[in-house]
């Protein structure tokens, strides 16, 4: 083992140890790590996984991260071009207008201009040899076969010279850059048909519970499965490729199916919902123990979502991760933003989420010991807390732009709070 790897292993072990150190205890016997620490552990776990790369067509690279630098394959522009619709002129005016058609974008090499000659030219068209300048259409007049400028003409005006933006071989973007629509445009302009990127992390979703309905109204102690419709598009917006969603029961057969799933899945991350507490049918902890998983986070001091967890199956660089979300819908959202998002960003090679704060409007009650994540609407100046923010409620987050991070013991009106944008409000990952 190299010294670097030894240091990384030591840090990994230290983070895992800290994540299981009691910080105030918690319901069900979970030994909760602080909310900021949980996010750090998740990001560190993702960053330790060996990166995969692939070559993909431009259209398939959107939202992925470059694993090789984007270098210019040609000069840009690759020939002198007109920056405006107007007239290419040579020498001082007035100019004699060349008979025939003008120079259009995409046409072949035009005839050189003679001194005192002008020819109509379109934006993006190749500049004729010996051109002095391009005069915009609105800045000149044509009369009697001659062209007259309405203002002084400066040599080189409105001409984009070859290599103005870059020269062949120039670094356009470094490895690690996110492929946005603008990056696709730049890559296409530079002559690329494919890009070398890091694939989206693969995620499999396992929804646990015998009480879940997939259609119709809740009845007779059964409730609608609110997580399956929500998690797949949410995880996709976070930059993941969701390979499938399955529902497993709470009985022994369900536990056996869960064990097989977490040990044989080809996904980089398995997300489970429910079963992370210590109830009579909560199978996630026993299954992870049978699978030989290493618990990196076992409970987080956050409300809602306290009994979430993060585990790894296999070694640090090639292992599979499991994020266990609580079964209550808003608690599951809390787990997504606390553990799944930083893990996925790291697995995808993306930079950490930019942090920012906003002043809260009104006092916000806090938990005595734990962080709270509260749905908020963002106006021009404030984060406005919304009602219906209980662990089992989605009404508040459905109307929210973000979640505000409320410290233990609460926040006073006007206090600056960290804000976690919801992916559909902030634009999220390009999909």
Coordinates of C-alpha atoms in Angstrom, one line a residue, residues 42-384:
X42 CA -20.8 10.9 2.1
X43 CA -18.7 13.2 -0.2
X44 CA -15.5 11.5 1.0
X45 CA -16.9 8.1 0.3
X46 CA -17.9 9.0 -3.2
X47 CA -14.5 10.6 -3.9
X48 CA -12.7 7.4 -3.0
X49 CA -14.3 5.3 -5.7
X50 CA -12.2 4.7 -8.8
X51 CA -13.5 6.8 -11.7
X52 CA -14.8 5.1 -14.8
X53 CA -14.6 6.8 -18.2
X54 CA -16.2 6.4 -21.6
X55 CA -16.3 8.1 -25.0
X56 CA -19.8 9.2 -25.9
X57 CA -21.4 11.3 -28.7
X58 CA -21.9 14.9 -27.8
X59 CA -25.6 14.6 -27.2
X60 CA -25.0 11.8 -24.6
X61 CA -22.4 13.7 -22.7
X62 CA -24.8 16.4 -21.3
X63 CA -24.6 16.6 -17.5
X64 CA -21.5 14.4 -17.3
X65 CA -18.0 15.5 -16.3
X66 CA -15.0 15.7 -18.6
X67 CA -12.2 13.2 -17.7
X68 CA -9.9 14.5 -20.4
X69 CA -9.2 18.1 -21.2
X70 CA -11.0 19.8 -24.1
X71 CA -8.3 21.0 -26.4
X72 CA -8.9 23.0 -29.6
X73 CA -8.7 20.8 -32.7
X74 CA -8.5 23.8 -35.0
X75 CA -8.2 27.5 -34.9
X76 CA -11.5 29.3 -34.0
X77 CA -12.6 30.8 -36.2
X78 CA -10.7 28.6 -38.8
X79 CA -10.7 31.4 -41.3
X80 CA -11.3 35.2 -41.3
X81 CA -15.0 35.8 -41.1
X82 CA -17.4 38.7 -41.3
X83 CA -18.9 39.6 -37.9
X84 CA -21.8 41.5 -39.5
X85 CA -24.1 41.6 -42.5
X86 CA -22.7 44.4 -44.6
X87 CA -20.0 45.1 -47.2
X88 CA -16.4 43.9 -47.4
X89 CA -14.3 46.8 -48.8
X90 CA -10.7 47.3 -49.9
X91 CA -8.8 50.5 -49.5
X92 CA -10.3 54.0 -49.0
X93 CA -13.8 54.8 -50.2
X94 CA -16.0 55.5 -51.9
X95 CA -15.9 52.0 -53.4
X96 CA -17.1 50.5 -56.6
X97 CA -19.7 47.7 -56.0
X98 CA -18.7 44.4 -57.6
X99 CA -21.3 43.1 -60.0
X100 CA -23.0 39.8 -59.2
X101 CA -24.0 38.2 -56.0
X102 CA -22.5 38.7 -52.6
X103 CA -20.4 36.4 -50.3
X104 CA -22.6 34.1 -48.3
X105 CA -21.7 31.9 -45.2
X106 CA -20.8 28.4 -46.3
X107 CA -19.7 29.4 -49.8
X108 CA -16.3 28.7 -51.3
X109 CA -13.3 30.9 -51.2
X110 CA -14.4 34.3 -52.6
X111 CA -12.4 36.2 -55.2
X112 CA -9.9 38.8 -53.7
X113 CA -11.0 42.4 -53.6
X114 CA -9.3 45.0 -55.8
X115 CA -8.4 48.3 -54.2
X116 CA -11.4 50.5 -54.1
X117 CA -13.9 47.6 -54.5
X118 CA -16.8 46.5 -52.3
X119 CA -18.9 43.3 -52.2
X120 CA -21.9 42.5 -50.1
X121 CA -21.2 39.9 -47.4
X122 CA -23.2 37.9 -44.8
X123 CA -22.4 37.3 -41.2
X124 CA -20.1 34.3 -40.9
X125 CA -19.0 34.4 -44.5
X126 CA -15.3 34.0 -45.4
X127 CA -13.6 37.4 -45.9
X128 CA -12.2 37.9 -49.4
X129 CA -8.4 38.4 -49.6
X130 CA -7.2 42.0 -49.4
X131 CA -10.3 43.2 -47.5
X132 CA -9.6 46.2 -45.4
X133 CA -12.8 46.2 -43.3
X134 CA -16.4 45.2 -43.1
X135 CA -19.0 48.1 -43.1
X136 CA -22.3 47.3 -41.5
X137 CA -25.3 47.7 -43.8
X138 CA -26.8 50.4 -41.6
X139 CA -23.6 52.4 -41.7
X140 CA -23.4 52.9 -45.5
X141 CA -25.4 53.8 -48.6
X142 CA -25.2 52.4 -52.1
X143 CA -26.0 54.7 -55.0
X144 CA -25.1 54.5 -58.7
X145 CA -22.9 51.5 -58.4
X146 CA -20.9 53.0 -55.6
X147 CA -20.8 52.5 -51.8
X148 CA -20.5 55.4 -49.4
X149 CA -19.6 55.1 -45.7
X150 CA -21.7 57.1 -43.3
X151 CA -18.9 57.1 -40.7
X152 CA -15.1 56.6 -40.5
X153 CA -13.9 53.1 -41.4
X154 CA -11.3 51.5 -39.2
X155 CA -9.0 48.9 -40.6
X156 CA -10.1 45.4 -39.5
X157 CA -13.5 46.5 -38.1
X158 CA -16.2 43.8 -37.9
X159 CA -13.8 41.1 -39.1
X160 CA -13.2 38.1 -36.9
X161 CA -9.7 37.1 -37.6
X162 CA -8.6 33.4 -37.8
X163 CA -7.7 32.1 -34.3
X164 CA -9.4 35.1 -32.5
X165 CA -11.0 32.7 -29.9
X166 CA -8.3 30.0 -29.8
X167 CA -5.5 28.4 -31.7
X168 CA -5.3 24.7 -32.5
X169 CA -4.0 22.9 -29.4
X170 CA -5.1 25.5 -26.9
X171 CA -6.8 24.3 -23.7
X172 CA -10.4 25.2 -23.8
X173 CA -11.6 23.4 -20.7
X174 CA -9.8 21.3 -18.1
X175 CA -10.7 17.8 -17.1
X176 CA -13.3 17.9 -14.3
X177 CA -15.5 20.5 -16.1
X178 CA -19.3 19.8 -16.2
X179 CA -20.7 19.3 -19.7
X180 CA -23.3 22.0 -20.0
X181 CA -25.2 23.0 -23.2
X182 CA -22.6 25.7 -23.7
X183 CA -19.8 23.1 -23.4
X184 CA -21.5 21.0 -26.1
X185 CA -21.6 24.1 -28.3
X186 CA -18.0 24.8 -27.7
X187 CA -17.0 21.2 -28.3
X188 CA -19.0 21.1 -31.6
X189 CA -17.4 24.4 -32.7
X190 CA -14.0 23.0 -32.0
X191 CA -14.7 19.9 -34.1
X192 CA -15.5 17.2 -31.6
X193 CA -18.0 14.4 -32.3
X194 CA -17.4 12.6 -29.0
X195 CA -16.3 13.5 -25.5
X196 CA -14.4 11.5 -22.9
X197 CA -16.5 11.8 -19.7
X198 CA -17.3 10.1 -16.4
X199 CA -20.5 8.1 -16.7
X200 CA -23.5 9.0 -14.5
X201 CA -23.5 6.9 -11.3
X202 CA -25.9 4.0 -11.6
X203 CA -28.6 3.9 -8.9
X204 CA -31.1 1.1 -8.1
X205 CA -34.1 2.0 -5.8
X206 CA -35.6 -0.5 -3.4
X207 CA -38.8 0.5 -1.8
X208 CA -39.6 -1.5 1.3
X209 CA -43.0 -2.1 2.9
X210 CA -46.1 -4.3 2.9
X211 CA -48.5 -1.4 3.4
X212 CA -47.9 0.3 0.0
X213 CA -50.4 0.7 -2.8
X214 CA -49.3 1.5 -6.3
X215 CA -52.7 2.9 -7.5
X216 CA -56.0 4.1 -6.1
X217 CA -56.8 5.8 -2.8
X218 CA -55.5 4.8 0.6
X219 CA -57.8 2.4 2.4
X220 CA -57.9 -0.3 5.2
X221 CA -54.5 0.6 6.6
X222 CA -52.8 0.7 3.3
X223 CA -51.2 3.9 1.9
X224 CA -50.0 5.0 -1.5
X225 CA -46.4 4.6 -2.4
X226 CA -45.3 8.2 -2.6
X227 CA -41.6 7.5 -2.8
X228 CA -41.4 5.5 -6.1
X229 CA -42.9 8.3 -8.2
X230 CA -40.6 10.8 -6.5
X231 CA -37.2 9.2 -6.1
X232 CA -36.4 8.2 -9.7
X233 CA -36.9 11.7 -11.2
X234 CA -35.3 13.3 -8.2
X235 CA -32.2 11.1 -8.4
X236 CA -32.1 11.7 -12.2
X237 CA -32.1 15.4 -11.5
X238 CA -29.2 14.9 -9.2
X239 CA -27.2 13.4 -12.1
X240 CA -27.8 9.7 -11.6
X241 CA -28.8 7.0 -14.0
X242 CA -31.6 5.1 -12.3
X243 CA -31.4 1.5 -13.5
X244 CA -34.7 0.4 -11.8
X245 CA -37.1 0.7 -9.0
X246 CA -38.5 -2.4 -7.1
X247 CA -40.8 -2.9 -4.2
X248 CA -39.9 -5.5 -1.6
X249 CA -42.0 -6.8 1.3
X250 CA -41.3 -6.6 5.0
X251 CA -41.5 -10.4 5.5
X252 CA -38.6 -12.9 5.5
X253 CA -38.8 -13.3 1.8
X254 CA -38.5 -9.5 1.4
X255 CA -35.4 -9.5 3.7
X256 CA -33.9 -12.3 1.6
X257 CA -34.6 -10.4 -1.6
X258 CA -33.0 -7.3 0.0
X259 CA -29.9 -9.2 0.8
X260 CA -29.6 -10.5 -2.7
X261 CA -30.2 -7.1 -4.2
X262 CA -27.6 -5.2 -2.1
X263 CA -25.0 -8.0 -2.7
X264 CA -25.5 -8.6 -6.4
X265 CA -26.7 -5.2 -7.8
X266 CA -24.6 -3.8 -10.6
X267 CA -25.5 -0.2 -9.5
X268 CA -22.9 2.1 -7.9
X269 CA -25.5 3.1 -5.3
X270 CA -28.5 1.2 -3.9
X271 CA -31.1 3.4 -2.3
X272 CA -33.5 1.8 0.1
X273 CA -36.6 3.4 1.7
X274 CA -37.9 2.4 5.1
X275 CA -36.6 -0.3 7.4
X276 CA -33.7 1.8 8.8
X277 CA -35.0 2.1 12.4
X278 CA -35.2 -0.7 14.9
X279 CA -38.8 -1.9 14.6
X280 CA -39.8 -5.6 14.3
X281 CA -39.8 -5.6 10.5
X282 CA -36.9 -3.1 9.9
X283 CA -34.5 -5.4 8.0
X284 CA -31.9 -3.0 6.6
X285 CA -29.4 -3.2 9.5
X286 CA -29.4 -7.0 9.8
X287 CA -29.2 -7.4 6.0
X288 CA -26.3 -5.0 5.8
X289 CA -24.5 -7.0 8.6
X290 CA -25.1 -10.3 6.7
X291 CA -23.7 -8.6 3.5
X292 CA -20.5 -7.6 5.3
X293 CA -21.2 -4.0 4.8
X294 CA -19.3 -1.3 6.5
X295 CA -21.6 1.4 8.1
X296 CA -20.1 4.8 7.4
X297 CA -23.1 6.8 8.8
X298 CA -25.6 5.2 11.2
X299 CA -28.1 7.9 12.0
X300 CA -27.8 11.6 11.6
X301 CA -28.7 14.4 14.0
X302 CA -31.2 15.9 11.7
X303 CA -35.0 16.3 11.7
X304 CA -36.7 14.9 9.8
X305 CA -34.7 11.9 8.7
X306 CA -32.8 10.9 11.8
X307 CA -32.5 7.1 11.1
X308 CA -30.9 7.4 7.7
X309 CA -27.7 5.5 7.0
X310 CA -24.8 5.2 4.6
X311 CA -22.9 1.9 4.1
X312 CA -20.3 0.4 1.7
X313 CA -20.1 -3.1 0.5
X314 CA -16.7 -4.1 -0.8
X315 CA -13.5 -2.1 -0.9
X316 CA -13.1 1.6 -0.9
X317 CA -12.2 2.1 -4.5
X318 CA -14.5 -0.4 -6.2
X319 CA -17.2 -1.0 -3.6
X320 CA -21.0 -0.4 -3.9
X321 CA -22.7 2.1 -1.6
X322 CA -26.1 1.8 0.1
X323 CA -28.0 4.8 1.3
X324 CA -30.9 3.9 3.6
X325 CA -33.6 6.5 3.6
X326 CA -36.4 6.6 6.2
X327 CA -39.8 5.6 5.0
X328 CA -41.6 8.9 5.7
X329 CA -41.6 11.0 2.6
X330 CA -40.1 14.3 3.9
X331 CA -37.6 12.3 6.0
X332 CA -36.6 10.5 2.8
X333 CA -36.1 13.9 1.1
X334 CA -33.9 14.9 4.0
X335 CA -31.8 11.7 3.5
X336 CA -31.5 12.4 -0.2
X337 CA -30.1 15.9 0.3
X338 CA -28.0 14.8 3.3
X339 CA -26.3 11.6 2.1
X340 CA -27.3 10.8 -1.5
X341 CA -26.6 14.1 -3.1
X342 CA -23.0 14.7 -1.9
X343 CA -22.2 11.0 -2.5
X344 CA -23.6 11.2 -6.1
X345 CA -21.8 14.5 -6.8
X346 CA -18.5 12.9 -5.8
X347 CA -19.2 9.7 -7.7
X348 CA -19.9 11.8 -10.8
X349 CA -16.7 13.8 -10.4
X350 CA -18.7 17.0 -9.8
X351 CA -17.7 19.8 -7.5
X352 CA -19.5 20.2 -4.2
X353 CA -22.7 22.1 -4.2
X354 CA -22.0 25.9 -3.9
X355 CA -23.0 27.1 -0.5
X356 CA -25.1 30.2 0.1
X357 CA -27.3 31.7 2.8
X358 CA -30.5 33.7 2.9
X359 CA -32.1 35.6 5.8
X360 CA -35.2 33.8 7.2
X361 CA -38.5 35.5 7.5
X362 CA -39.9 35.0 11.0
X363 CA -38.6 32.9 13.9
X364 CA -38.1 29.2 13.2
X365 CA -38.3 26.8 16.1
X366 CA -35.5 24.3 16.4
X367 CA -34.8 20.9 17.9
X368 CA -32.9 21.1 21.1
X369 CA -29.9 19.1 19.8
X370 CA -30.4 18.4 16.1
X371 CA -30.3 20.3 12.8
X372 CA -33.7 20.8 11.2
X373 CA -34.4 20.9 7.4
X374 CA -37.4 23.1 6.7
X375 CA -39.1 23.7 3.3
X376 CA -38.9 27.3 2.3
X377 CA -40.0 29.5 -0.6
X378 CA -37.4 32.0 -1.8
X379 CA -38.6 35.5 -2.5
X380 CA -36.4 38.4 -3.6
X381 CA -34.9 38.9 -0.1
X382 CA -35.9 36.1 2.3
X383 CA -36.3 32.4 2.8
X384 CA -39.9 32.0 3.9

